[in-house]
Every structure is written in structure tokens, then in C-alpha cells.
Coordinates of C-alpha atoms and ligand atoms in Angstrom, one line a residue:
Chain O
M1 CA 52.4 103.7 129.5
D2 CA 55.1 105.7 131.3
I3 CA 56.9 102.5 132.0
F4 CA 56.8 101.6 128.3
I5 CA 58.1 105.0 127.3
L6 CA 60.9 104.6 129.8
H7 CA 61.9 101.2 128.3
L8 CA 61.6 102.6 124.8
I9 CA 63.9 105.5 125.6
N10 CA 66.4 103.1 127.2
G11 CA 66.1 100.9 124.1
I12 CA 66.8 103.8 121.7
T13 CA 69.8 104.8 123.8
L14 CA 71.2 101.3 123.8
G15 CA 70.4 101.1 120.0
A16 CA 72.3 104.4 119.3
M17 CA 75.3 103.0 121.2
Y18 CA 75.2 99.7 119.4
A19 CA 74.8 101.5 116.1
L20 CA 77.9 103.7 116.7
V21 CA 80.0 100.7 117.7
A22 CA 78.5 98.5 114.9
T23 CA 79.1 101.1 112.2
G24 CA 82.8 101.0 112.8
L25 CA 82.8 97.2 112.6
S26 CA 80.7 97.3 109.5
V27 CA 82.8 99.9 107.7
V28 CA 85.9 97.9 108.5
F29 CA 84.3 94.7 107.3
G30 CA 83.2 96.3 104.1
V31 CA 86.6 97.4 103.1
L32 CA 88.9 94.8 104.6
R33 CA 86.5 91.8 104.4
M34 CA 87.4 90.8 108.0
V35 CA 85.7 91.0 111.4
N36 CA 87.9 92.7 114.0
F37 CA 87.2 90.9 117.2
A38 CA 89.1 93.5 119.2
H39 CA 86.7 96.3 118.1
G40 CA 84.9 96.1 121.5
D41 CA 88.3 96.5 123.2
L42 CA 88.8 99.8 121.2
F43 CA 85.5 100.9 122.8
M44 CA 86.7 99.9 126.2
L45 CA 90.1 101.7 125.8
S46 CA 88.1 104.8 124.7
G47 CA 86.1 104.7 127.9
Y48 CA 89.3 104.6 129.9
L49 CA 90.9 107.4 127.9
L50 CA 87.8 109.5 128.6
V51 CA 88.0 108.8 132.3
F52 CA 91.7 109.6 132.3
L53 CA 91.2 113.0 130.5
Y54 CA 87.9 114.1 132.0
V55 CA 88.0 112.7 135.6
E56 CA 91.7 112.4 136.4
K57 CA 93.1 115.4 134.4
G58 CA 90.1 117.6 134.7
V59 CA 89.9 118.4 130.9
P60 CA 86.4 119.9 130.2
Y61 CA 84.0 117.2 129.0
G62 CA 83.6 118.5 125.4
L63 CA 87.3 118.7 124.9
A64 CA 87.9 115.4 126.5
V65 CA 85.5 113.8 123.9
V66 CA 87.4 115.4 121.1
F67 CA 90.7 114.2 122.4
T68 CA 89.4 110.8 123.0
V69 CA 88.1 110.4 119.5
A70 CA 91.2 111.9 118.0
G71 CA 93.4 109.7 120.1
M72 CA 91.5 106.6 119.2
V73 CA 91.7 107.4 115.5
L74 CA 95.4 107.3 115.9
V75 CA 95.2 104.1 117.9
G76 CA 93.1 102.7 115.0
F77 CA 95.8 103.6 112.4
L78 CA 98.5 101.8 114.7
F79 CA 96.2 98.8 115.2
E80 CA 95.7 98.4 111.5
R81 CA 99.5 98.6 110.9
I82 CA 100.4 96.2 113.7
V83 CA 97.6 93.7 113.9
I84 CA 95.6 93.8 110.6
R85 CA 98.1 94.4 107.8
P86 CA 100.2 91.3 108.5
V87 CA 97.1 89.0 108.2
V88 CA 95.0 90.8 105.7
H89 CA 96.0 88.4 102.9
R90 CA 95.8 85.3 105.1
T91 CA 92.8 83.0 105.6
W92 CA 89.9 84.0 107.8
R93 CA 91.1 81.5 110.5
I94 CA 94.4 83.4 110.9
Q95 CA 92.6 86.7 110.9
L96 CA 90.2 85.5 113.5
I97 CA 93.0 84.3 115.8
A98 CA 95.0 87.5 115.3
T99 CA 92.2 89.9 116.2
L100 CA 90.9 87.6 119.0
A101 CA 94.4 87.5 120.5
A102 CA 94.6 91.3 120.3
S103 CA 91.3 91.5 122.1
I104 CA 92.6 89.2 125.0
V105 CA 95.8 91.2 125.2
L106 CA 93.9 94.5 125.4
T107 CA 91.4 93.3 128.0
N108 CA 94.1 91.9 130.3
L109 CA 96.3 95.0 129.7
A110 CA 93.3 97.1 131.0
I111 CA 93.0 94.8 134.1
L112 CA 96.7 95.3 134.8
I113 CA 96.6 99.0 134.4
W114 CA 93.2 100.0 135.8
G115 CA 92.1 97.0 137.9
T116 CA 88.6 95.5 137.7
T117 CA 86.6 98.1 139.6
P118 CA 84.3 99.9 137.3
R119 CA 85.2 103.6 136.7
Q120 CA 82.6 106.3 136.3
A121 CA 82.6 109.7 134.6
P122 CA 79.3 111.5 135.5
T123 CA 78.8 114.8 133.6
I124 CA 76.4 117.6 134.2
L125 CA 74.4 116.3 131.3
S126 CA 74.1 112.8 132.7
Q127 CA 73.1 114.1 136.2
N128 CA 70.4 116.4 135.0
V129 CA 67.1 115.2 133.8
F130 CA 64.0 116.6 132.2
R131 CA 60.5 115.1 132.5
V132 CA 58.3 113.8 129.8
A133 CA 54.9 112.8 131.3
S134 CA 56.3 111.2 134.5
V135 CA 59.5 109.9 133.0
N136 CA 62.9 111.3 133.7
I137 CA 65.3 111.5 130.7
S138 CA 68.9 112.6 131.2
Y139 CA 70.3 115.2 128.8
Q140 CA 73.2 112.8 128.2
R141 CA 70.8 110.5 126.3
I142 CA 69.7 113.4 124.1
L143 CA 73.4 114.1 123.4
L144 CA 73.9 110.5 122.4
L145 CA 71.1 110.6 120.0
V146 CA 72.1 113.9 118.4
V147 CA 75.8 112.7 118.1
A148 CA 74.7 109.4 116.6
V149 CA 72.5 111.1 114.0
V150 CA 75.0 113.8 113.1
S151 CA 77.9 111.3 112.8
F152 CA 75.9 109.0 110.6
L153 CA 75.0 111.9 108.3
L154 CA 78.7 113.0 108.2
L155 CA 79.7 109.4 107.4
T156 CA 77.2 109.2 104.6
W157 CA 78.4 112.4 103.1
F158 CA 82.1 111.3 103.4
V159 CA 81.4 108.0 101.7
Q160 CA 79.3 109.4 99.0
K161 CA 81.1 112.6 98.1
T162 CA 84.8 112.4 98.9
R163 CA 87.5 110.7 96.9
T164 CA 88.6 108.6 99.8
G165 CA 85.0 107.7 100.7
K166 CA 84.4 106.6 97.1
A167 CA 87.5 104.5 97.1
M168 CA 86.3 102.9 100.3
R169 CA 83.1 101.9 98.5
A170 CA 85.0 100.8 95.4
I171 CA 87.3 98.5 97.4
S172 CA 84.4 97.0 99.3
Q173 CA 82.6 96.3 96.0
N174 CA 85.5 94.8 94.0
R175 CA 88.9 94.3 95.5
E176 CA 90.4 92.8 92.3
A177 CA 89.3 95.8 90.2
S178 CA 90.8 98.1 92.9
V179 CA 94.2 96.5 92.2
V180 CA 93.7 96.8 88.4
Y181 CA 93.0 100.6 88.6
G182 CA 95.7 101.2 91.2
L183 CA 93.6 102.2 94.2
D184 CA 95.7 102.7 97.3
I185 CA 94.3 99.7 99.2
H186 CA 96.7 100.0 102.2
G187 CA 96.1 103.7 102.7
I188 CA 92.4 103.4 102.4
S189 CA 92.3 100.4 104.8
S190 CA 94.2 102.5 107.3
I191 CA 91.8 105.4 107.0
T192 CA 88.9 103.0 107.3
F193 CA 90.3 101.6 110.4
G194 CA 90.8 105.0 111.9
I195 CA 87.1 105.8 111.1
G196 CA 86.0 102.6 112.7
S197 CA 88.0 103.2 115.9
G198 CA 86.8 106.8 116.0
F199 CA 83.2 105.6 116.0
A200 CA 83.9 103.2 118.8
A201 CA 85.5 106.2 120.7
L202 CA 82.5 108.4 120.0
A203 CA 80.1 105.8 121.4
A204 CA 82.3 105.2 124.5
S205 CA 82.8 108.9 125.3
I206 CA 79.1 109.5 125.4
I207 CA 77.9 106.3 126.9
T208 CA 80.5 106.0 129.7
P209 CA 79.0 108.9 131.7
L210 CA 75.6 107.0 131.6
Y211 CA 77.0 103.7 132.8
S212 CA 80.6 102.9 133.6
V213 CA 83.7 101.4 132.1
E214 CA 85.5 98.2 133.1
P215 CA 88.0 96.0 131.3
T216 CA 85.5 93.3 130.1
V217 CA 82.9 95.8 128.8
G218 CA 84.2 95.3 125.3
A219 CA 83.2 91.7 125.0
M220 CA 79.5 92.2 125.4
V221 CA 79.4 95.4 123.3
M222 CA 81.3 93.6 120.6
M223 CA 78.9 90.7 120.6
K224 CA 75.9 93.0 120.3
A225 CA 77.6 95.0 117.6
L226 CA 78.5 91.9 115.7
A227 CA 74.9 90.8 116.0
A228 CA 73.8 94.1 114.5
V229 CA 76.3 93.8 111.6
I230 CA 75.1 90.3 110.8
L231 CA 71.5 91.2 111.1
G232 CA 71.9 94.2 109.0
G233 CA 73.7 92.3 106.3
L234 CA 77.5 92.1 106.3
G235 CA 79.2 95.2 105.0
H236 CA 75.8 97.1 104.6
V237 CA 76.2 100.1 106.9
R238 CA 72.7 101.5 106.8
G239 CA 71.3 98.1 107.5
T240 CA 73.7 97.7 110.4
I241 CA 72.3 101.0 112.0
Y242 CA 68.7 99.9 111.6
A243 CA 69.5 96.5 113.1
A244 CA 71.4 98.1 116.0
V245 CA 68.4 100.2 117.0
L246 CA 66.1 97.2 116.6
L247 CA 68.4 95.2 118.9
G248 CA 68.6 98.0 121.4
I249 CA 64.8 98.4 121.7
T250 CA 64.3 94.6 121.8
E251 CA 66.8 94.3 124.6
A252 CA 65.3 97.1 126.7
L253 CA 61.7 95.8 126.2
F254 CA 62.9 92.3 127.0
A255 CA 64.7 93.5 130.2
G256 CA 61.6 95.5 131.3
Y257 CA 58.8 93.0 130.6
V258 CA 60.4 89.5 130.4
S259 CA 63.5 89.1 132.3
Y260 CA 66.2 91.6 133.4
P261 CA 68.9 89.0 134.1
F262 CA 68.5 87.4 130.7
R263 CA 68.4 90.8 128.7
D264 CA 71.7 90.0 127.0
A265 CA 70.1 86.9 125.5
A266 CA 67.4 88.9 123.7
A267 CA 69.7 90.2 120.9
F268 CA 70.9 86.7 120.1
I269 CA 67.4 85.2 120.2
V270 CA 66.4 87.8 117.5
L271 CA 69.6 87.1 115.6
I272 CA 69.0 83.3 115.5
F273 CA 65.4 83.8 114.4
V274 CA 66.2 86.3 111.7
L275 CA 69.1 84.2 110.3
L276 CA 66.8 81.1 110.1
L277 CA 64.5 83.2 107.9
R278 CA 67.0 85.3 106.0
P279 CA 70.6 84.0 106.1
Q280 CA 72.0 87.1 104.4
G281 CA 70.5 89.4 107.1
I282 CA 67.6 91.8 106.9
F283 CA 69.0 94.2 104.4
G284 CA 71.9 92.2 103.1
R285 CA 73.0 90.7 99.8
K286 CA 75.0 87.5 99.9
V287 CA 78.7 87.8 100.5
S288 CA 81.2 85.1 101.0
I289 CA 84.4 85.3 103.1
Chain M
M1 CA 115.4 105.1 71.2
D2 CA 115.3 103.8 67.6
G3 CA 111.8 103.6 66.0
N4 CA 111.9 99.9 65.6
S5 CA 112.5 98.9 69.2
P6 CA 109.3 97.3 70.6
L7 CA 107.2 98.9 73.2
L8 CA 106.8 95.7 75.1
L9 CA 109.1 92.7 74.8
L10 CA 108.7 89.3 76.4
S11 CA 111.5 86.9 76.0
E12 CA 111.3 83.2 77.1
V13 CA 108.8 84.0 79.9
C14 CA 107.9 81.2 82.3
A15 CA 105.1 81.5 84.9
S16 CA 103.3 78.9 87.0
Y17 CA 100.6 78.7 89.7
G18 CA 102.3 76.6 92.4
E19 CA 103.3 73.3 90.7
I20 CA 101.2 74.0 87.5
H21 CA 103.5 75.4 84.9
V22 CA 101.4 77.5 82.5
L23 CA 103.8 79.6 80.5
K24 CA 106.8 77.5 79.4
G25 CA 109.0 80.1 77.6
V26 CA 106.8 82.5 75.7
S27 CA 108.2 85.3 73.6
C28 CA 106.4 88.2 72.0
T29 CA 106.7 91.8 71.0
V30 CA 104.2 94.7 70.9
H31 CA 104.9 97.8 68.9
K32 CA 103.6 101.3 69.2
G33 CA 100.5 102.2 67.2
R34 CA 99.5 98.6 66.7
I35 CA 96.9 96.2 67.9
T36 CA 98.6 92.9 68.7
C37 CA 96.5 89.9 69.3
I38 CA 97.1 86.6 71.1
I39 CA 94.9 83.6 70.2
G40 CA 95.0 80.1 71.4
A41 CA 92.7 77.4 72.8
N42 CA 91.2 77.4 76.3
G43 CA 93.8 77.0 78.9
A44 CA 96.7 77.9 76.5
G45 CA 97.9 80.5 79.0
K46 CA 96.7 83.7 77.3
S47 CA 95.2 85.3 80.4
T48 CA 98.2 84.2 82.4
L49 CA 100.5 86.0 79.9
L50 CA 98.6 89.3 80.4
K51 CA 98.6 88.8 84.2
T52 CA 102.3 88.2 84.2
V53 CA 103.0 91.4 82.2
F54 CA 100.8 93.3 84.7
G55 CA 102.6 91.8 87.7
I56 CA 99.7 89.9 89.2
V57 CA 101.3 86.6 88.5
P58 CA 105.0 86.5 89.1
A59 CA 107.3 85.4 86.2
R60 CA 109.7 82.5 87.2
A61 CA 112.1 83.1 84.4
G62 CA 112.6 85.2 81.2
K63 CA 112.6 88.8 80.5
I64 CA 109.9 91.4 80.2
T65 CA 110.8 95.0 79.1
F66 CA 108.6 98.0 78.6
N67 CA 110.2 100.9 76.8
S68 CA 113.4 99.0 77.2
V69 CA 113.0 99.0 81.0
E70 CA 113.0 95.6 82.8
I71 CA 109.6 95.3 84.6
I72 CA 109.6 91.6 85.5
H73 CA 109.5 91.9 89.3
H74 CA 107.4 95.0 89.5
Q75 CA 104.0 95.3 91.4
P76 CA 100.8 96.1 89.5
M77 CA 100.8 99.6 91.0
S78 CA 104.3 100.4 89.6
I79 CA 103.5 98.9 86.2
L80 CA 100.4 101.0 86.0
K81 CA 102.4 104.1 86.7
M82 CA 104.9 103.2 84.0
G83 CA 102.0 103.3 81.5
I84 CA 100.5 99.9 81.2
S85 CA 96.8 99.5 82.0
Y86 CA 94.9 96.2 82.1
V87 CA 91.3 95.2 81.5
P88 CA 90.9 91.7 82.8
Q89 CA 88.7 88.9 81.6
G90 CA 85.2 89.1 83.1
R91 CA 83.7 92.1 84.9
C92 CA 86.1 94.6 86.4
N93 CA 84.1 97.6 87.6
F94 CA 82.4 98.9 90.7
P95 CA 78.8 97.7 90.2
Q96 CA 77.1 99.9 92.8
M97 CA 78.7 103.1 91.7
S98 CA 77.6 105.3 88.9
I99 CA 79.5 105.5 85.6
R100 CA 81.0 108.9 86.5
E101 CA 82.2 107.5 89.9
N102 CA 83.6 104.5 88.1
L103 CA 85.5 106.7 85.8
E104 CA 86.8 108.8 88.7
M105 CA 88.1 105.5 90.3
G106 CA 89.7 104.6 87.0
A107 CA 91.7 107.8 87.4
F108 CA 92.4 107.4 91.1
T109 CA 96.2 107.4 90.9
R110 CA 96.1 110.8 89.1
K111 CA 96.3 114.0 91.2
D112 CA 95.5 116.5 88.5
L113 CA 91.8 116.3 89.1
K114 CA 90.9 119.2 86.8
Q115 CA 92.4 117.6 83.8
V116 CA 90.7 114.3 84.8
A117 CA 87.3 116.0 84.8
E118 CA 88.1 117.4 81.3
E119 CA 89.2 114.0 80.0
I120 CA 86.0 112.4 81.3
E121 CA 84.1 114.9 79.2
R122 CA 86.2 114.0 76.2
L123 CA 85.6 110.3 76.8
Y124 CA 81.9 111.1 77.0
D125 CA 82.1 112.7 73.5
E126 CA 84.0 109.7 72.2
F127 CA 81.7 107.2 73.8
P128 CA 78.2 108.8 73.9
M129 CA 76.8 105.7 75.6
L130 CA 78.7 106.6 78.7
K131 CA 77.4 110.1 78.7
M132 CA 73.8 109.0 78.3
K133 CA 74.1 106.7 81.3
D134 CA 76.2 109.1 83.4
R135 CA 74.3 108.4 86.7
E136 CA 73.4 104.8 86.0
M137 CA 75.0 102.2 88.3
A138 CA 77.6 100.2 86.4
G139 CA 76.0 97.0 87.5
N140 CA 72.8 97.9 85.6
L141 CA 74.6 98.2 82.2
S142 CA 74.7 95.4 79.6
G143 CA 77.8 93.3 79.4
G144 CA 79.1 95.2 76.4
Q145 CA 78.4 98.6 77.9
Q146 CA 80.4 97.5 81.0
Q147 CA 83.2 96.3 78.8
I148 CA 83.3 99.7 77.1
L149 CA 83.2 101.4 80.6
E150 CA 86.1 99.4 81.8
M151 CA 88.2 100.2 78.7
A152 CA 87.4 103.9 79.3
M153 CA 88.4 103.6 83.0
A154 CA 91.7 102.1 81.9
L155 CA 92.3 104.8 79.4
L156 CA 92.0 107.6 82.0
L157 CA 95.5 106.7 83.2
K158 CA 96.8 107.6 79.7
P159 CA 98.5 104.3 79.2
A160 CA 101.0 103.8 76.3
L161 CA 99.8 100.1 76.3
L162 CA 96.4 98.7 77.1
L163 CA 96.1 94.9 77.9
I164 CA 92.7 93.6 77.1
D165 CA 91.6 90.1 78.0
E166 CA 88.7 88.6 76.0
P167 CA 86.7 91.8 75.4
S168 CA 84.0 90.0 73.5
L169 CA 83.3 87.3 76.0
G170 CA 79.6 86.7 76.4
L171 CA 78.4 89.5 74.2
D172 CA 75.7 89.4 71.5
P173 CA 77.0 90.1 67.9
R174 CA 75.8 93.7 67.8
M175 CA 77.6 94.6 71.1
M176 CA 80.7 92.6 70.0
E177 CA 80.9 94.8 66.9
Q178 CA 80.7 97.9 69.1
V179 CA 83.4 96.7 71.4
F180 CA 85.8 95.9 68.5
E181 CA 85.1 99.2 67.1
T182 CA 86.0 100.8 70.4
I183 CA 89.3 99.0 70.4
T184 CA 90.1 100.3 67.0
Q185 CA 89.3 103.8 68.3
I186 CA 91.7 103.2 71.1
K187 CA 94.5 102.4 68.7
D188 CA 93.7 105.5 66.7
R189 CA 94.1 107.6 69.8
G190 CA 97.7 106.4 69.9
T191 CA 97.5 103.7 72.5
A192 CA 99.0 100.3 71.7
V193 CA 96.8 97.3 72.4
L194 CA 97.7 93.8 73.4
M195 CA 94.5 91.8 73.2
V196 CA 93.6 88.2 73.9
E197 CA 90.5 86.9 72.1
Q198 CA 88.6 83.7 71.6
N199 CA 86.8 85.1 68.6
A200 CA 89.9 84.8 66.5
K201 CA 88.4 85.7 63.2
K202 CA 87.0 89.0 64.4
A203 CA 90.0 89.8 66.4
L204 CA 92.5 89.1 63.6
S205 CA 90.4 91.4 61.2
I206 CA 91.1 94.4 63.4
S207 CA 94.7 93.5 64.5
D208 CA 98.0 94.3 62.9
Y209 CA 100.0 91.4 64.3
A210 CA 99.2 88.1 66.0
F211 CA 100.7 85.4 68.1
V212 CA 99.2 82.0 68.4
L213 CA 99.9 80.1 71.7
E214 CA 99.6 76.5 72.3
L215 CA 100.0 74.8 75.7
G216 CA 102.0 77.7 77.1
R217 CA 104.4 78.0 74.1
N218 CA 104.7 80.0 71.0
W219 CA 103.2 78.2 68.0
L220 CA 103.0 80.8 65.2
D221 CA 103.2 84.5 64.7
G222 CA 102.9 86.9 61.9
S223 CA 101.0 89.8 60.5
A224 CA 97.3 89.4 61.3
Q225 CA 96.5 89.0 57.7
S226 CA 99.0 86.2 57.2
I227 CA 97.7 84.4 60.4
L228 CA 94.1 84.8 59.2
N229 CA 95.1 83.2 55.9
D230 CA 97.2 80.4 57.3
P231 CA 95.6 77.1 56.5
K232 CA 96.6 75.5 59.9
V233 CA 95.1 78.4 61.8
R234 CA 92.0 78.4 59.6
Y235 CA 91.5 74.7 60.4
R236 CA 92.2 74.8 64.1
Y237 CA 90.9 78.2 65.3
L238 CA 88.6 79.5 62.7
G239 CA 86.7 76.3 61.9
L240 CA 87.2 76.7 58.2
Ligands
ATP301 N1 94.7 80.9 89.7 C1 95.0 79.8 89.2 N2 95.5 78.7 89.9 C2 95.8 77.6 89.4 N3 95.7 77.3 88.1 C3 95.3 78.3 87.2 C4 94.9 79.6 87.8 N4 94.5 80.4 86.7 C5 94.7 79.6 85.6 N5 95.1 78.4 85.9 C6 95.4 77.3 85.0 O1 96.4 77.8 84.1 C7 96.1 77.3 82.7 C8 96.0 78.5 81.8 O2 95.0 79.4 82.2 P1 94.7 80.8 81.5 O3 93.6 81.4 82.2 O4 95.9 81.6 81.3 O5 94.2 80.2 80.1 P2 93.5 81.0 78.9 O6 94.4 80.7 77.7 O7 93.3 82.4 79.3 O8 92.2 80.2 78.8 P3 90.7 80.8 78.5 O9 90.5 80.9 77.0 O10 89.8 79.7 79.1 O11 90.5 82.1 79.2 C9 94.8 76.6 82.8 O12 95.0 75.2 82.8 C10 94.2 77.0 84.1 O13 93.4 75.9 84.7
MG302 MG1 91.6 83.6 79.6

């Protein structure tokens, strides 16, 4: 039983991380109708930014998180301007190549700058644990859950209540109509990208102290997040969050009871089975790209 | 400006999709305080004409002026700000947002949010259907109700000219009646209307002036009454 709880808690932690990363991907897909294959690399860059601020510069952890997120929102704006805007009206093939190329460039840039040795950033919260039954849970995991829940609530509020948030929904529902009524598609896309990048940074700032960061960490995180986005239904943010948690738990249970080395396959096995039964995802409606 | 100069003037306008030439030199004028109607067979280029005015389809030749200002190479956003709004053929709203949110999006380019809120209230008085369904998702409304919503959204930018493409498309006769009534109401508020319609008889009966297009060219024009009584038009477009 204790072992089960341990795996479950691991799974929820993983799920929360995937959900934060996948939310960014999903919001961006909703508004721009394109998958940003460099999204995982924004996560990876965030991890290094945190290590730089917190470990190398000695900025207090809380402040380092805030700076990391703020910094990555700016990187998101820049990324949208440099990589996304030139291809947003092109075919999906060109968009795929542009964002994939950006991903390769960022990964290799990270190797050049920081090398391939994983970097760690342990915090007081990650080093201290409390016991439930005979299971140790670090406070960092609780922090991750709290941050995930709070940031999802904030995002929901933003999208439902603010003018910019409503425009994000409008653009994702009907792009042609958005042109007709003069919605600022470029500006909103830019903000959306900042939000997506900010979510990746939030995930990375809290997860890096639990694991570590290395240049290729983005690829796997990206694949899992993409699986969650597809499972949840493309562009359907709440569905994405549920799917991410489901994937995290599946992966942890698979790692614990079936095969640890093949844990990464679990998410994709689920993905393949679900898509066989429901091609539009669990919660999704049909979209075409 | 003298009182007779047209609000919108198209002169020998040509437009094409790649190699397909659709408008081959169309001219027309729209005056303030009038409903101007364009009729023509399927594929005559009526929708293309409105898209060209709104800047969605680029004109290859000719002149388009609005309030005597050349607007031919302007983007939709800039045309919108000059005072032309557009309600395209087919559905043009945000289906998973409430009526109120849709109206707010219609007014997105405006920064005077207080006045916008007041104007939404005024629109609610004018079109009680919208008020009744305030919180309903636009996608759950009937086709005619969505058409009225879209016209209301376009009106929130206080356009001097409203372009409307096939407002009665796919509506039952009762709804159609309401939509045409709404268009007359829009004219009475002081907004000029340039409307494209398949239902020529009904459209002509509420219009002041009409142009008949055929294969991307002008064929006839005149007061709506005279077009309605023209034997050639009656034979070809009214089935009489
Ligand atoms: N996006 C497009 N690309 C290529 N050809 C187009 C496009 N849109 C319209 N056309 C062609 O241009 C011609 C005129 O189209 P348009 O939509 O302006 O006609 P219409 O008079 O509005 O017809 P309808 O009554 O069917 O709405 C048609 O032959 C159509 O096939
Ligand atoms: Mg048409």
C-alpha cells in the first residue's frame, strides 16, 4: 500500500509538471493553430536560468523563480517575433520545420554553453520531507501542486474575465471573424506566447530542484506534453490538464509495477490506444489544421 | 464636401484569385442614408466585391474611395477604423462565447469601454432578442439570430457604411423577414448599407438603389424600384 501511495504521489507530481508544460503548448495551439516544437526547449532554458540565478548568483529561491518566469515571458515574446510570426501564415510543414529547427538550435546552444553534465538546484523544500504512513514526501512536491493549481485558476480567470483573455478565446474560435472585427491578432499572439513560455518556466523552476536540468531534457518533456495536448483534445486547455495528470500517474505506476526502463513508453501506449478509440482526444472536438 | 458626392465609390475595379479573374472592371457608388443592393447569379463576383472593398482580397486595378479618400491598398484593420464594417457570408461570430462577450469583441478596437457598455444596452433595447439571450452561447442561437448578432457586433464600431453579404442565406421566411427589418432599422440609424442578396425580390423591396452584376461586370443599375420593374431582371432574377 505504501509503495502504491509513493508511486501515486510520484505520478501526480509528474502529472502536474506535464500539465504546466502542456498548458503552455495548448494555449499557443488554440490561438495560433500551430504546435511549437521548441516548447520543451523553453522549459530547458528556464531550468538553466533558474540554476544560474539561484545556484550561481545566490538569488533567494522565491525571487529566482519570479525572475525566471518573468525572464522567460520576455523570451516568449522574442521567440514569437523571431520564429513564429514569419511562418504563421505559411503551411503547417513550414511551421513544423521552423519550430523544430529552433528546438535543435536551442538544444545545441545549451550544450555549447553549459555542457552535457546535468545541473542540480536543491532547495530547502526539496531536501526536507514529511512522512505520510511510511512514505516520505518532499515539500517541493507540495509546492509544485499548489503552484499548479493556483496558476490554472489564475489562467482560467484571465481567459474568462479579461479583455485580452476573451480575445484569445475569440481568435481560437474563429480567426476569420477576428479579422472582420479588428481584433489585434499579432498582439494577442505575442501575449499568448509569453503566457505559454511563462508556464514552461514555472514548471521548470519548481521541477528542477527535484530532478536536474540538462540540454536534452526538453525533448522528452515536449513529447509528453504534446501527448497530453493531443489526448486532451487539441486546443482544449482543461482537457489537456486532465490528460497530463492521467499520463503522469500512468507513467509512475508503469515505472513502479511494470518496467522502470520503459516508463517513457507508457504515455505513448496510452496515447495510441486512446486515439484508436477517440481520434479527437478524450475531451476534444474535431479541429483541422 | 458637397452633398452629392458618394460615400463609397468603386471605379473599374479588377480583382482575381491567382489566375482566376473575378472582377473585370466593376463600378458602383453608395450614398449616405441609403441601402444599396447588389444582385447577380452565383459566382458573379458579389462576395468578391465586398471583400475587395474591405481589403481582404487585393484589387489589381481601378479605384476605390471612401469619403473621397483612396482606400484601395488598405488592410482590413485600417478600413475598419475609417468607418466601414463588414458582415461576411456565412457565420461570423465566436460560437463558444456568450452574446454579451461577442458584442464586446465586436467593439474590440474601441478604447472607450464605458460608452461601449452603454451602447450594448442601447442595442439590447433595439434588438430585444439579444437581451433575452444575453448569456446564451452564440453557437446555440438560430441562424437568423446569429445574423442579427453579427450585424449588431459590426454596428458597435459605429461604421458610416456596413457591408452585408447574403444576410438571408439559409433562413426560414419568418426569420428572413426579421433580418430585413433589422437592415431597414440600421439604415434608419443613419448607417449606409451595401448589401449583397440572392433573394433579389425581397432585397430590392427594402433597397433604394441597385446594381446587377454579371460575370464580374456591371450589367444594369438604377433605383431599386426601376430594377424591380425591369422586364429583363424580372425574367432572369425574379423568375417572373
Ligand atoms: N478564395 C477563392 N479562391 C479561388 N476562387 C475563388 C475564391 N473565392 C471565390 N472564387 C471564385 O470567384 C468567383 C466569384 O465568387 P464570389 O464568391 O465572389 O461569387 P458570388 O457572386 O458571391 O457567388 P455566390 O452567390 O455563390 O455567393 C467564383 O467563380 C468562385 O469560384
Ligand atoms: Mg457570395
